[in-house]
mmCIF file of C-alpha atoms in Angstrom:
data_model
loop_
_atom_site.group_PDB
_atom_site.id
_atom_site.type_symbol
_atom_site.label_atom_id
_atom_site.label_comp_id
_atom_site.label_asym_id
_atom_site.label_seq_id
_atom_site.Cartn_x
_atom_site.Cartn_y
_atom_site.Cartn_z
ATOM 1 C CA MET A 1 116.802 85.941 96.533
ATOM 2 C CA ALA A 2 118.422 82.361 94.339
ATOM 3 C CA GLY A 3 115.055 81.722 94.016
ATOM 4 C CA ALA A 4 113.096 84.770 92.633
ATOM 5 C CA ALA A 5 116.185 85.644 90.068
ATOM 6 C CA VAL A 6 115.642 82.677 88.212
ATOM 7 C CA GLU A 7 111.943 83.378 87.943
ATOM 8 C CA LYS A 8 110.435 83.838 84.570
ATOM 9 C CA GLU A 9 108.557 87.806 85.960
ATOM 10 C CA THR A 10 112.033 88.675 87.060
ATOM 11 C CA GLN A 11 114.195 87.838 83.997
ATOM 12 C CA ALA A 12 111.185 90.169 82.102
ATOM 13 C CA THR A 13 110.969 92.867 85.330
ATOM 14 C CA ALA A 14 115.061 93.310 86.240
ATOM 15 C CA LYS A 15 116.638 96.611 85.291
ATOM 16 C CA ASN A 16 120.284 94.660 85.052
ATOM 17 C CA LYS A 17 119.242 91.411 83.048
ATOM 18 C CA THR A 18 121.220 88.816 84.110
ATOM 19 C CA ALA A 19 120.930 85.695 83.017
ATOM 20 C CA TYR A 20 121.525 82.530 85.167
ATOM 21 C CA ALA A 21 122.334 79.156 84.208
ATOM 22 C CA ALA A 22 121.153 76.995 87.436
ATOM 23 C CA ALA A 23 120.344 78.105 91.530
ATOM 24 C CA LEU A 24 121.328 76.871 94.491
ATOM 25 C CA PRO A 25 118.529 78.357 97.369
ATOM 26 C CA LEU A 26 119.490 77.216 100.442
ATOM 27 C CA CYS A 27 116.687 77.557 103.572
ATOM 28 C CA GLY A 28 115.112 79.341 101.313
ATOM 29 C CA VAL A 29 112.396 81.978 101.003
ATOM 30 C CA MET A 30 110.236 79.591 98.432
ATOM 31 C CA ASP A 31 106.872 81.006 98.579
ATOM 32 C CA GLU A 32 107.404 85.099 99.648
ATOM 33 C CA GLU A 33 103.678 84.800 101.044
ATOM 34 C CA TYR A 34 103.869 82.215 102.844
ATOM 35 C CA GLU A 35 106.563 83.716 105.271
ATOM 36 C CA PHE A 36 105.347 86.755 106.394
ATOM 37 C CA GLN A 37 101.687 84.791 106.880
ATOM 38 C CA TRP A 38 103.807 82.557 109.628
ATOM 39 C CA LEU A 39 105.709 85.189 111.063
ATOM 40 C CA GLY A 40 102.148 87.144 110.924
ATOM 41 C CA ASP A 41 100.409 83.855 112.496
ATOM 42 C CA TYR A 42 103.279 82.035 115.688
ATOM 43 C CA PRO A 43 103.005 86.058 117.127
ATOM 44 C CA LEU A 44 99.380 86.006 117.220
ATOM 45 C CA VAL A 45 98.760 82.381 118.017
ATOM 46 C CA ALA A 46 100.306 82.477 120.960
ATOM 47 C CA ALA A 47 98.984 85.834 122.356
ATOM 48 C CA GLN A 48 95.523 83.894 122.033
ATOM 49 C CA LEU A 49 96.484 80.704 123.689
ATOM 50 C CA ALA A 50 97.545 83.253 126.630
ATOM 51 C CA GLY A 51 93.974 84.966 127.136
ATOM 52 C CA LEU A 52 96.114 88.193 125.813
ATOM 53 C CA GLY A 53 95.370 88.424 122.033
ATOM 54 C CA PRO A 54 94.711 91.687 120.250
ATOM 55 C CA LYS A 55 91.143 92.891 119.189
ATOM 56 C CA THR A 56 92.633 94.863 116.345
ATOM 57 C CA PHE A 57 94.697 95.403 113.432
ATOM 58 C CA PRO A 58 97.571 96.228 113.592
ATOM 59 C CA GLN A 59 98.168 96.087 117.240
ATOM 60 C CA GLY A 60 100.866 97.849 117.091
ATOM 61 C CA GLN A 61 104.553 96.548 118.341
ATOM 62 C CA ASP A 62 104.783 98.403 121.578
ATOM 63 C CA THR A 63 101.544 97.186 122.738
ATOM 64 C CA TYR A 64 102.373 93.803 122.094
ATOM 65 C CA ARG A 65 106.465 94.077 123.338
ATOM 66 C CA ALA A 66 104.636 95.033 126.661
ATOM 67 C CA LEU A 67 102.306 92.637 126.656
ATOM 68 C CA LEU A 68 105.131 89.690 125.406
ATOM 69 C CA PRO A 69 106.544 88.829 128.864
ATOM 70 C CA ASP A 70 103.570 87.440 129.880
ATOM 71 C CA ILE A 71 102.595 85.649 126.355
ATOM 72 C CA LEU A 72 105.737 83.434 127.308
ATOM 73 C CA ALA A 73 105.080 83.078 131.121
ATOM 74 C CA ALA A 74 101.276 81.228 130.241
ATOM 75 C CA THR A 75 102.993 79.124 127.130
ATOM 76 C CA PHE A 76 106.449 78.623 128.514
ATOM 77 C CA SER A 77 108.224 76.954 131.027
ATOM 78 C CA SER A 78 111.416 78.205 130.852
ATOM 79 C CA VAL A 79 112.479 81.217 128.507
ATOM 80 C CA GLY A 80 115.705 81.064 130.157
ATOM 81 C CA GLY A 81 119.692 79.618 127.671
ATOM 82 C CA ALA A 82 119.821 78.240 124.599
ATOM 83 C CA LEU A 83 116.591 76.076 124.490
ATOM 84 C CA TRP A 84 113.343 76.635 125.987
ATOM 85 C CA GLN A 85 110.927 74.095 127.485
ATOM 86 C CA GLU A 86 106.917 74.797 126.867
ATOM 87 C CA ASN A 87 104.445 73.904 129.270
ATOM 88 C CA ALA A 88 102.083 71.042 129.327
ATOM 89 C CA THR A 89 98.866 72.920 128.555
ATOM 90 C CA GLN A 90 99.056 76.090 126.133
ATOM 91 C CA GLY A 91 102.833 75.779 125.043
ATOM 92 C CA ALA A 92 101.997 72.358 123.745
ATOM 93 C CA LYS A 93 98.746 73.488 121.961
ATOM 94 C CA LEU A 94 101.788 76.582 120.670
ATOM 95 C CA ARG A 95 103.808 73.896 119.492
ATOM 96 C CA GLU A 96 102.012 71.244 117.162
ATOM 97 C CA ILE A 97 100.132 74.217 116.242
ATOM 98 C CA ALA A 98 103.183 75.464 114.609
ATOM 99 C CA ARG A 99 104.579 72.007 113.744
ATOM 100 C CA ASN A 100 101.290 71.852 111.441
ATOM 101 C CA LEU A 101 101.285 75.011 110.201
ATOM 102 C CA THR A 102 105.020 74.878 109.340
ATOM 103 C CA GLY A 103 105.002 71.398 106.818
ATOM 104 C CA GLY A 104 103.952 68.606 109.358
ATOM 105 C CA ALA A 105 105.364 65.929 111.335
ATOM 106 C CA ARG A 106 109.045 65.332 110.527
ATOM 107 C CA PRO A 107 112.274 64.705 112.387
ATOM 108 C CA VAL A 108 114.627 67.792 114.746
ATOM 109 C CA PHE A 109 110.985 70.108 114.544
ATOM 110 C CA ASP A 110 110.716 69.802 118.358
ATOM 111 C CA LEU A 111 114.358 71.486 118.575
ATOM 112 C CA GLY A 112 113.820 74.129 116.158
ATOM 113 C CA PHE A 113 111.051 74.537 117.955
ATOM 114 C CA ARG A 114 112.393 75.010 121.348
ATOM 115 C CA THR A 115 115.793 76.879 120.296
ATOM 116 C CA ALA A 116 115.621 80.430 122.213
ATOM 117 C CA GLN A 117 116.928 82.189 119.086
ATOM 118 C CA TRP A 118 114.691 81.444 116.107
ATOM 119 C CA GLN A 119 111.635 81.439 118.980
ATOM 120 C CA GLN A 120 113.065 84.990 119.673
ATOM 121 C CA ALA A 121 113.370 85.746 115.701
ATOM 122 C CA VAL A 122 109.771 84.856 115.150
ATOM 123 C CA LEU A 123 108.058 86.855 118.071
ATOM 124 C CA SER A 124 109.712 89.692 117.162
ATOM 125 C CA THR A 125 107.370 90.236 114.060
ATOM 126 C CA GLY A 126 104.270 89.827 116.526
ATOM 127 C CA GLY A 127 102.354 93.278 116.271
ATOM 128 C CA ALA A 128 103.163 94.703 112.898
ATOM 129 C CA ASP A 129 101.411 95.925 110.359
ATOM 130 C CA GLY A 130 101.701 93.998 107.124
ATOM 131 C CA THR A 131 103.723 95.899 104.948
ATOM 132 C CA VAL A 132 106.838 93.654 105.535
ATOM 133 C CA MET A 133 108.502 96.961 107.806
ATOM 134 C CA GLY A 134 107.500 99.059 104.695
ATOM 135 C CA ILE A 135 108.160 97.052 102.066
ATOM 136 C CA LEU A 136 105.087 96.932 101.160
ATOM 137 C CA PRO A 137 102.706 99.601 100.647
ATOM 138 C CA ARG A 138 99.345 97.639 101.573
ATOM 139 C CA ASN A 139 99.227 95.236 104.258
ATOM 140 C CA LEU A 140 99.783 91.609 103.380
ATOM 141 C CA TYR A 141 99.105 89.790 106.099
ATOM 142 C CA GLY A 142 95.510 87.014 106.452
ATOM 143 C CA ASN A 143 94.360 84.504 108.286
ATOM 144 C CA ALA A 144 90.357 84.284 107.262
ATOM 145 C CA GLY A 145 90.780 81.249 105.588
ATOM 146 C CA THR A 146 93.106 79.570 108.529
ATOM 147 C CA THR A 147 91.994 77.457 110.916
ATOM 148 C CA TYR A 148 94.414 76.283 113.183
ATOM 149 C CA ARG A 149 94.690 73.101 114.898
ATOM 150 C CA TRP A 150 96.868 70.967 117.910
ATOM 151 C CA THR A 151 95.278 68.175 117.489
ATOM 152 C CA PRO A 152 95.583 65.268 114.557
ATOM 153 C CA GLY A 153 91.953 64.801 114.298
ATOM 154 C CA ALA A 154 89.880 64.772 111.161
ATOM 155 C CA VAL A 155 87.834 67.537 112.128
ATOM 156 C CA PRO A 156 88.602 70.106 114.902
ATOM 157 C CA THR A 157 87.431 69.200 118.629
ATOM 158 C CA GLU A 158 85.052 72.120 120.500
ATOM 159 C CA ALA A 159 88.241 73.604 121.574
ATOM 160 C CA GLU A 160 89.425 73.944 118.684
ATOM 161 C CA LYS A 161 86.741 75.494 117.017
ATOM 162 C CA THR A 162 86.314 77.997 120.399
ATOM 163 C CA PHE A 163 89.840 79.261 119.989
ATOM 164 C CA ASN A 164 89.146 79.553 115.661
ATOM 165 C CA ALA A 165 85.796 81.529 116.600
ATOM 166 C CA GLY A 166 88.065 83.721 119.151
ATOM 167 C CA ILE A 167 90.988 84.921 117.516
ATOM 168 C CA LEU A 168 91.458 87.635 114.994
ATOM 169 C CA ARG A 169 90.441 87.214 111.758
ATOM 170 C CA VAL A 170 92.854 89.705 109.133
ATOM 171 C CA THR A 171 92.555 90.602 105.167
ATOM 172 C CA PRO A 172 94.764 91.339 103.594
ATOM 173 C CA ALA A 173 94.967 94.398 101.336
ATOM 174 C CA ALA A 174 93.972 94.243 97.646
ATOM 175 C CA ASP A 175 96.718 93.632 95.394
ATOM 176 C CA PRO A 176 99.400 94.607 98.390
ATOM 177 C CA ASN A 177 102.667 93.579 96.249
ATOM 178 C CA PRO A 178 101.877 95.489 93.031
ATOM 179 C CA ALA A 179 103.409 94.514 89.597
ATOM 180 C CA ARG A 180 105.804 97.436 89.230
ATOM 181 C CA PRO A 181 107.189 99.400 85.579
ATOM 182 C CA GLY A 182 110.328 98.376 84.663
ATOM 183 C CA THR A 183 111.357 96.709 87.929
ATOM 184 C CA VAL A 184 110.898 93.911 89.860
ATOM 185 C CA ARG A 185 108.332 93.749 92.308
ATOM 186 C CA PHE A 186 109.005 95.111 96.264
ATOM 187 C CA LEU A 187 108.869 92.015 97.638
ATOM 188 C CA PRO A 188 109.919 89.780 94.355
ATOM 189 C CA ARG A 189 107.676 86.617 92.896
ATOM 190 C CA VAL A 190 108.857 82.817 93.408
ATOM 191 C CA ASN A 191 106.390 81.678 91.427
ATOM 192 C CA GLY A 192 108.104 78.361 89.667
ATOM 193 C CA ASP A 193 108.553 79.469 86.598
ATOM 194 C CA ILE A 194 111.776 78.082 86.169
ATOM 195 C CA SER A 195 113.538 77.567 82.675
ATOM 196 C CA VAL A 196 116.987 75.829 84.499
ATOM 197 C CA PRO A 197 117.648 73.428 86.738
ATOM 198 C CA VAL A 198 117.572 74.567 90.470
ATOM 199 C CA LEU A 199 118.571 72.452 94.069
ATOM 200 C CA THR A 200 117.803 73.170 97.109
ATOM 201 C CA VAL A 201 118.431 72.755 100.481
ATOM 202 C CA HIS A 202 116.478 72.574 103.674
ATOM 203 C CA THR A 203 116.449 71.781 106.804
ATOM 204 C CA THR A 204 113.975 70.328 108.291
ATOM 205 C CA GLY A 205 114.138 71.698 111.648
ATOM 206 C CA ASP A 206 114.344 75.220 110.984
ATOM 207 C CA PHE A 207 111.301 77.488 112.603
ATOM 208 C CA TYR A 208 112.254 80.883 110.977
ATOM 209 C CA VAL A 209 111.816 79.838 107.202
ATOM 210 C CA PRO A 210 110.195 76.398 108.089
ATOM 211 C CA PHE A 211 110.192 73.242 106.162
ATOM 212 C CA LYS A 212 106.609 74.105 104.087
ATOM 213 C CA HIS A 213 108.487 76.463 101.590
ATOM 214 C CA GLN A 214 109.653 73.786 100.188
ATOM 215 C CA GLN A 215 106.628 72.097 100.229
ATOM 216 C CA LEU A 216 104.778 75.211 98.512
ATOM 217 C CA TYR A 217 107.710 75.318 96.668
ATOM 218 C CA ARG A 218 106.834 71.954 94.698
ATOM 219 C CA ALA A 219 103.707 72.361 94.272
ATOM 220 C CA ALA A 220 104.027 75.730 92.532
ATOM 221 C CA VAL A 221 106.972 74.228 90.013
ATOM 222 C CA ASN A 222 105.431 71.027 89.340
ATOM 223 C CA ALA A 223 102.121 73.383 89.018
ATOM 224 C CA ALA A 224 104.133 75.784 86.151
ATOM 225 C CA GLY A 225 105.402 72.370 84.056
ATOM 226 C CA ASN A 226 108.602 72.948 85.719
ATOM 227 C CA GLY A 227 109.306 69.599 87.637
ATOM 228 C CA GLU A 228 111.896 68.127 86.380
ATOM 229 C CA ARG A 229 113.953 71.218 86.645
ATOM 230 C CA LEU A 230 113.747 71.038 90.568
ATOM 231 C CA VAL A 231 115.975 69.150 92.742
ATOM 232 C CA GLN A 232 114.935 69.617 96.743
ATOM 233 C CA ARG A 233 117.127 68.267 99.319
ATOM 234 C CA ALA A 234 116.664 67.732 103.617
ATOM 235 C CA VAL A 235 118.818 68.516 106.207
ATOM 236 C CA ARG A 236 118.115 67.213 110.038
ATOM 237 C CA ALA A 237 118.989 69.949 111.696
ATOM 238 C CA ALA A 238 117.210 72.578 113.802
ATOM 239 C CA GLY A 239 119.048 75.937 112.599
ATOM 240 C CA HIS A 240 118.075 77.709 110.024
ATOM 241 C CA CYS A 241 121.010 77.524 107.608
ATOM 242 C CA GLU A 242 122.635 75.437 109.709
ATOM 243 C CA PHE A 243 124.678 73.385 106.906
ATOM 244 C CA THR A 244 127.802 71.748 107.218
ATOM 245 C CA PRO A 245 131.201 72.791 104.528
ATOM 246 C CA ALA A 246 129.899 68.300 102.948
ATOM 247 C CA GLU A 247 126.721 69.396 102.994
ATOM 248 C CA LEU A 248 126.973 72.371 100.659
ATOM 249 C CA VAL A 249 129.651 70.666 98.510
ATOM 250 C CA GLU A 250 128.545 68.385 97.990
ATOM 251 C CA ALA A 251 124.719 70.249 96.449
ATOM 252 C CA PHE A 252 126.676 72.534 94.455
ATOM 253 C CA THR A 253 128.793 70.197 92.624
ATOM 254 C CA ASP A 254 125.444 67.892 91.941
ATOM 255 C CA LEU A 255 124.463 71.520 90.498
ATOM 256 C CA VAL A 256 126.888 72.086 88.629
ATOM 257 C CA LYS A 257 127.633 68.843 86.259
ATOM 258 C CA TRP A 258 123.444 68.071 86.409
ATOM 259 C CA GLU A 259 123.166 71.921 84.662
ATOM 260 C CA ALA A 260 126.569 70.994 82.309
ATOM 261 C CA GLY A 261 124.664 67.373 80.757
ATOM 262 C CA GLY A 262 125.590 65.372 83.819
ATOM 263 C CA ALA A 263 122.439 63.267 85.326
ATOM 264 C CA LYS A 264 119.787 64.511 87.098
ATOM 265 C CA PRO A 265 121.404 64.553 91.246
ATOM 266 C CA ALA A 266 118.664 63.043 93.644
ATOM 267 C CA GLY A 267 116.740 64.077 95.752
ATOM 268 C CA ASP A 268 114.364 63.901 99.115
ATOM 269 C CA ASP A 269 110.178 63.904 98.699
ATOM 270 C CA VAL A 270 109.667 67.256 100.602
ATOM 271 C CA THR A 271 105.801 66.724 100.485
ATOM 272 C CA THR A 272 104.409 62.989 101.116
ATOM 273 C CA PRO A 273 103.871 63.427 104.467
ATOM 274 C CA SER A 274 104.313 60.088 105.587
ATOM 275 C CA VAL A 275 107.532 59.965 104.125
ATOM 276 C CA VAL A 276 108.096 63.285 105.464
ATOM 277 C CA ALA A 277 107.505 62.483 108.921
ATOM 278 C CA GLU A 278 109.353 59.193 109.355
ATOM 279 C CA ALA A 279 111.883 58.773 111.457
ATOM 280 C CA ALA A 280 115.055 58.606 109.164
ATOM 281 C CA TYR A 281 113.686 61.390 106.983
ATOM 282 C CA GLY A 282 116.443 63.655 106.235
ATOM 283 C CA CYS A 283 119.553 60.831 106.414
ATOM 284 C CA ARG A 284 120.026 60.707 102.899
ATOM 285 C CA PHE A 285 121.844 64.698 102.490
ATOM 286 C CA THR A 286 122.794 64.636 106.279
ATOM 287 C CA ARG A 287 126.147 64.853 106.624
ATOM 288 C CA GLY A 288 127.641 65.084 110.070
ATOM 289 C CA THR A 289 125.664 65.218 113.916
ATOM 290 C CA ARG A 290 124.100 67.939 115.162
ATOM 291 C CA ALA A 291 124.164 68.119 118.654
ATOM 292 C CA GLY A 292 120.776 67.278 120.244
ATOM 293 C CA VAL A 293 119.517 66.098 116.647
ATOM 294 C CA GLU A 294 118.947 62.170 116.828
ATOM 295 C CA ALA A 295 121.213 60.420 114.717
ATOM 296 C CA CYS A 296 120.099 58.345 111.834
ATOM 297 C CA PRO A 297 119.250 54.449 112.229
#
């Protein structure tokens, strides 16, 4: 909402118009379509790796939930406690597919992947019909153009080709999130069309609202010609919105100073793969230590 609120489209269509001086989206859904592609992809991929992939869409959540114990048994060696452990076969493939779908190699991804709370949150969306629990009138989800990879090579392996050929393909409905006269869309758009300073903060290991949101948002903001209005920061943590008070206060203070005419605050490069994959990535704006997260060099 913090991202959508400062969009030109929202400003033009909102019933109760509000002028915002700046925005600080924290752990935000900065590409609303991508979030629901991710929540559709992950359960579908897990089921396919387990040999239990659906043949029709929507599968139905009751059917999916009945299969979920067997899906987990085929991909994880342990699902007890706060951290799960993927197995070395199908689970390792699932982990690497998820890494690629959520922003690529980066610190703390593995811990986020293994955190039970967020695995359960993402897996709970399996079998849905793509209407975002009835918020949209038609199916938003589609994977017709997605190639799922678990190896780093330039081209898919034969095993990956077989997997991609076998997984269910879904095409989204036409105009699933239509514009509505005199009000915002059912799912507000985040287009990167901003006219005020925006500072975002995102944890690198977030498995529920993945770090890729920041990469997509940067691309959208740049494409709209607003790159100078955006600063982004990465925090080394595994949880969704797992920020320390110091991280939040620093970001808000810097944003207020910037909006008042001060210097543009520093941020992180979220789009260059080699930078994001560095062992020290996220150290610049991480304040405090987290259990299980490697300390900054």
